[in-house]
PDB file of C-alpha atoms in Angstrom:
ATOM      1  CA  GLN A   1     312.807 100.409  90.399  1.00 86.00           C
ATOM      2  CA  VAL A   2     316.029 102.353  90.159  1.00 93.00           C
ATOM      3  CA  GLN A   3     317.191 105.464  91.998  1.00 96.00           C
ATOM      4  CA  LEU A   4     319.408 107.971  90.195  1.00 97.00           C
ATOM      5  CA  VAL A   5     321.716 110.632  91.618  1.00 98.00           C
ATOM      6  CA  GLU A   6     323.597 113.074  89.405  1.00 98.00           C
ATOM      7  CA  SER A   7     326.826 114.859  90.285  1.00 98.00           C
ATOM      8  CA  GLY A   8     329.614 116.797  88.639  1.00 98.00           C
ATOM      9  CA  GLY A   9     327.869 119.995  87.653  1.00 97.00           C
ATOM     10  CA  GLY A  10     329.341 123.414  88.298  1.00 97.00           C
ATOM     11  CA  LEU A  11     330.415 126.752  86.891  1.00 98.00           C
ATOM     12  CA  VAL A  12     332.825 126.715  83.960  1.00 98.00           C
ATOM     13  CA  GLN A  13     334.031 129.213  81.365  1.00 98.00           C
ATOM     14  CA  ALA A  14     333.091 128.891  77.735  1.00 98.00           C
ATOM     15  CA  GLY A  15     335.335 126.379  76.017  1.00 98.00           C
ATOM     16  CA  GLY A  16     335.815 124.425  79.210  1.00 98.00           C
ATOM     17  CA  SER A  17     334.840 120.884  80.158  1.00 98.00           C
ATOM     18  CA  LEU A  18     332.876 119.041  82.797  1.00 98.00           C
ATOM     19  CA  ARG A  19     332.136 115.408  83.470  1.00 98.00           C
ATOM     20  CA  LEU A  20     328.742 114.535  84.839  1.00 98.00           C
ATOM     21  CA  SER A  21     328.075 111.266  86.622  1.00 98.00           C
ATOM     22  CA  CYS A  22     324.836 109.510  87.422  1.00 98.00           C
ATOM     23  CA  ALA A  23     324.952 106.776  90.038  1.00 98.00           C
ATOM     24  CA  ALA A  24     322.171 104.211  90.024  1.00 97.00           C
ATOM     25  CA  SER A  25     320.937 101.967  92.801  1.00 92.00           C
ATOM     26  CA  GLY A  26     318.156  99.454  93.034  1.00 81.00           C
ATOM     27  CA  ARG A  27     317.275  97.148  90.195  1.00 75.00           C
ATOM     28  CA  THR A  28     319.986  95.849  87.835  1.00 90.00           C
ATOM     29  CA  PHE A  29     321.489  98.847  86.106  1.00 94.00           C
ATOM     30  CA  SER A  30     322.190  96.996  82.878  1.00 93.00           C
ATOM     31  CA  SER A  31     318.447  96.461  82.466  1.00 93.00           C
ATOM     32  CA  TYR A  32     318.009 100.104  81.496  1.00 96.00           C
ATOM     33  CA  ALA A  33     318.823 102.247  78.541  1.00 97.00           C
ATOM     34  CA  MET A  34     319.995 105.575  79.899  1.00 97.00           C
ATOM     35  CA  GLY A  35     319.564 109.131  78.780  1.00 98.00           C
ATOM     36  CA  TRP A  36     320.696 112.620  79.660  1.00 98.00           C
ATOM     37  CA  PHE A  37     318.307 115.536  79.321  1.00 98.00           C
ATOM     38  CA  ARG A  38     318.636 119.204  80.167  1.00 98.00           C
ATOM     39  CA  GLN A  39     316.354 122.093  80.967  1.00 98.00           C
ATOM     40  CA  ALA A  40     317.357 125.723  80.650  1.00 97.00           C
ATOM     41  CA  PRO A  41     315.435 128.519  82.398  1.00 92.00           C
ATOM     42  CA  GLY A  42     312.194 129.245  80.592  1.00 95.00           C
ATOM     43  CA  LYS A  43     312.639 126.350  78.194  1.00 96.00           C
ATOM     44  CA  GLU A  44     311.277 122.851  77.921  1.00 97.00           C
ATOM     45  CA  ARG A  45     313.364 119.868  78.902  1.00 97.00           C
ATOM     46  CA  GLU A  46     315.278 118.488  75.925  1.00 98.00           C
ATOM     47  CA  PHE A  47     317.090 115.286  75.065  1.00 98.00           C
ATOM     48  CA  VAL A  48     320.883 115.491  75.075  1.00 98.00           C
ATOM     49  CA  ALA A  49     322.258 111.960  74.703  1.00 98.00           C
ATOM     50  CA  GLY A  50     321.284 108.332  75.131  1.00 98.00           C
ATOM     51  CA  ILE A  51     323.063 105.009  75.514  1.00 98.00           C
ATOM     52  CA  SER A  52     321.887 101.448  75.116  1.00 97.00           C
ATOM     53  CA  ARG A  53     321.841  98.855  77.873  1.00 96.00           C
ATOM     54  CA  SER A  54     325.166  97.377  76.810  1.00 95.00           C
ATOM     55  CA  GLY A  55     326.756 100.705  76.000  1.00 95.00           C
ATOM     56  CA  ARG A  56     327.453  99.707  72.405  1.00 96.00           C
ATOM     57  CA  SER A  57     324.989 102.211  70.932  1.00 97.00           C
ATOM     58  CA  THR A  58     324.775 105.928  71.568  1.00 98.00           C
ATOM     59  CA  TYR A  59     322.744 108.785  70.165  1.00 98.00           C
ATOM     60  CA  TYR A  60     323.120 112.560  70.467  1.00 98.00           C
ATOM     61  CA  ALA A  61     321.128 115.680  69.890  1.00 98.00           C
ATOM     62  CA  ASP A  62     322.518 117.675  66.984  1.00 98.00           C
ATOM     63  CA  SER A  63     323.298 120.584  69.298  1.00 97.00           C
ATOM     64  CA  VAL A  64     325.854 118.557  71.272  1.00 98.00           C
ATOM     65  CA  LYS A  65     327.153 116.093  68.687  1.00 98.00           C
ATOM     66  CA  GLY A  66     330.940 116.158  68.559  1.00 97.00           C
ATOM     67  CA  ARG A  67     331.202 117.978  71.891  1.00 98.00           C
ATOM     68  CA  PHE A  68     329.502 115.670  74.409  1.00 98.00           C
ATOM     69  CA  THR A  69     330.140 111.965  74.999  1.00 98.00           C
ATOM     70  CA  ILE A  70     327.891 109.579  76.883  1.00 98.00           C
ATOM     71  CA  SER A  71     329.278 106.376  78.371  1.00 98.00           C
ATOM     72  CA  ARG A  72     328.408 103.862  81.038  1.00 98.00           C
ATOM     73  CA  ASP A  73     330.104 101.431  83.377  1.00 97.00           C
ATOM     74  CA  ASN A  74     327.655  98.683  84.250  1.00 96.00           C
ATOM     75  CA  ALA A  75     330.040  97.253  86.844  1.00 95.00           C
ATOM     76  CA  LYS A  76     329.904 100.593  88.689  1.00 96.00           C
ATOM     77  CA  ASN A  77     326.200 101.250  88.027  1.00 97.00           C
ATOM     78  CA  THR A  78     327.110 104.638  86.611  1.00 97.00           C
ATOM     79  CA  VAL A  79     326.462 106.591  83.428  1.00 98.00           C
ATOM     80  CA  TYR A  80     328.619 109.547  82.451  1.00 98.00           C
ATOM     81  CA  LEU A  81     328.318 112.596  80.257  1.00 98.00           C
ATOM     82  CA  GLN A  82     331.551 114.267  79.203  1.00 98.00           C
ATOM     83  CA  LEU A  83     330.917 117.871  78.209  1.00 98.00           C
ATOM     84  CA  ASN A  84     333.635 119.533  76.117  1.00 98.00           C
ATOM     85  CA  SER A  85     333.840 122.846  74.298  1.00 98.00           C
ATOM     86  CA  LEU A  86     331.052 124.187  76.463  1.00 98.00           C
ATOM     87  CA  LYS A  87     329.023 127.162  75.319  1.00 97.00           C
ATOM     88  CA  PRO A  88     326.864 129.572  77.335  1.00 97.00           C
ATOM     89  CA  GLU A  89     323.804 128.041  75.686  1.00 96.00           C
ATOM     90  CA  ASP A  90     324.666 124.724  77.369  1.00 98.00           C
ATOM     91  CA  THR A  91     323.707 126.289  80.697  1.00 98.00           C
ATOM     92  CA  ALA A  92     320.924 124.177  82.183  1.00 98.00           C
ATOM     93  CA  ILE A  93     320.002 121.640  84.801  1.00 98.00           C
ATOM     94  CA  TYR A  94     321.125 118.252  83.527  1.00 98.00           C
ATOM     95  CA  TYR A  95     319.095 115.169  84.388  1.00 98.00           C
ATOM     96  CA  CYS A  96     319.829 111.518  83.901  1.00 98.00           C
ATOM     97  CA  ALA A  97     316.988 109.114  83.266  1.00 98.00           C
ATOM     98  CA  ALA A  98     316.425 105.376  82.924  1.00 97.00           C
ATOM     99  CA  SER A  99     314.247 103.660  80.362  1.00 97.00           C
ATOM    100  CA  GLU A 100     313.009 100.072  80.409  1.00 94.00           C
ATOM    101  CA  LEU A 101     312.580 100.121  76.639  1.00 93.00           C
ATOM    102  CA  LEU A 102     314.996  98.200  74.446  1.00 87.00           C
ATOM    103  CA  THR A 103     316.131 101.063  72.245  1.00 91.00           C
ATOM    104  CA  ILE A 104     317.402 104.575  72.873  1.00 94.00           C
ATOM    105  CA  ARG A 105     314.540 107.074  72.927  1.00 94.00           C
ATOM    106  CA  THR A 106     314.679 110.849  72.698  1.00 96.00           C
ATOM    107  CA  THR A 107     311.359 111.704  74.326  1.00 95.00           C
ATOM    108  CA  ASP A 108     311.186 112.134  78.077  1.00 91.00           C
ATOM    109  CA  GLY A 109     307.976 110.115  78.253  1.00 94.00           C
ATOM    110  CA  ALA A 110     309.991 106.996  77.415  1.00 96.00           C
ATOM    111  CA  TYR A 111     311.966 107.297  80.649  1.00 97.00           C
ATOM    112  CA  ALA A 112     310.332 106.076  83.828  1.00 96.00           C
ATOM    113  CA  TYR A 113     312.984 107.068  86.347  1.00 97.00           C
ATOM    114  CA  TRP A 114     314.693 110.408  86.834  1.00 98.00           C
ATOM    115  CA  GLY A 115     317.341 111.950  89.016  1.00 98.00           C
ATOM    116  CA  ARG A 116     316.987 115.369  90.619  1.00 98.00           C
ATOM    117  CA  GLY A 117     319.474 117.018  88.303  1.00 98.00           C
ATOM    118  CA  THR A 118     322.770 118.845  88.507  1.00 98.00           C
ATOM    119  CA  GLN A 119     323.315 122.477  87.504  1.00 98.00           C
ATOM    120  CA  VAL A 120     325.746 123.329  84.719  1.00 98.00           C
ATOM    121  CA  THR A 121     326.513 127.012  84.220  1.00 98.00           C
ATOM    122  CA  VAL A 122     328.765 128.197  81.398  1.00 98.00           C
ATOM    123  CA  SER A 123     330.008 131.773  81.558  1.00 97.00           C
ATOM    124  CA  SER A 124     331.013 133.749  78.481  1.00 93.00           C
TER     125      SER A 124
END
């Protein structure tokens, strides 16, 4: 098992940046592919970005490609999401999740472990 705790959310103006972190504890962090998801009020949770166990492969939703960057530091048991050029429509609770599968997946059912989320609010 792995426990996940997100941090780094907050209120930012449109065009601004934030860096989210997700600290993992428990089983070996490098055993998991990691993903970031988000859920806006009244909407379903959606995939944002994913990263392979080694960090060599990444994948992004079209809506964030070129603006967000996912990375990980296996020595620090942490995955990051850099959010740049933020838009009001990026406002959501952001969750990190861990998957025991070998490849990056975009569906939340592929992720067995979830953090509690961190709120990102982008004002116009």
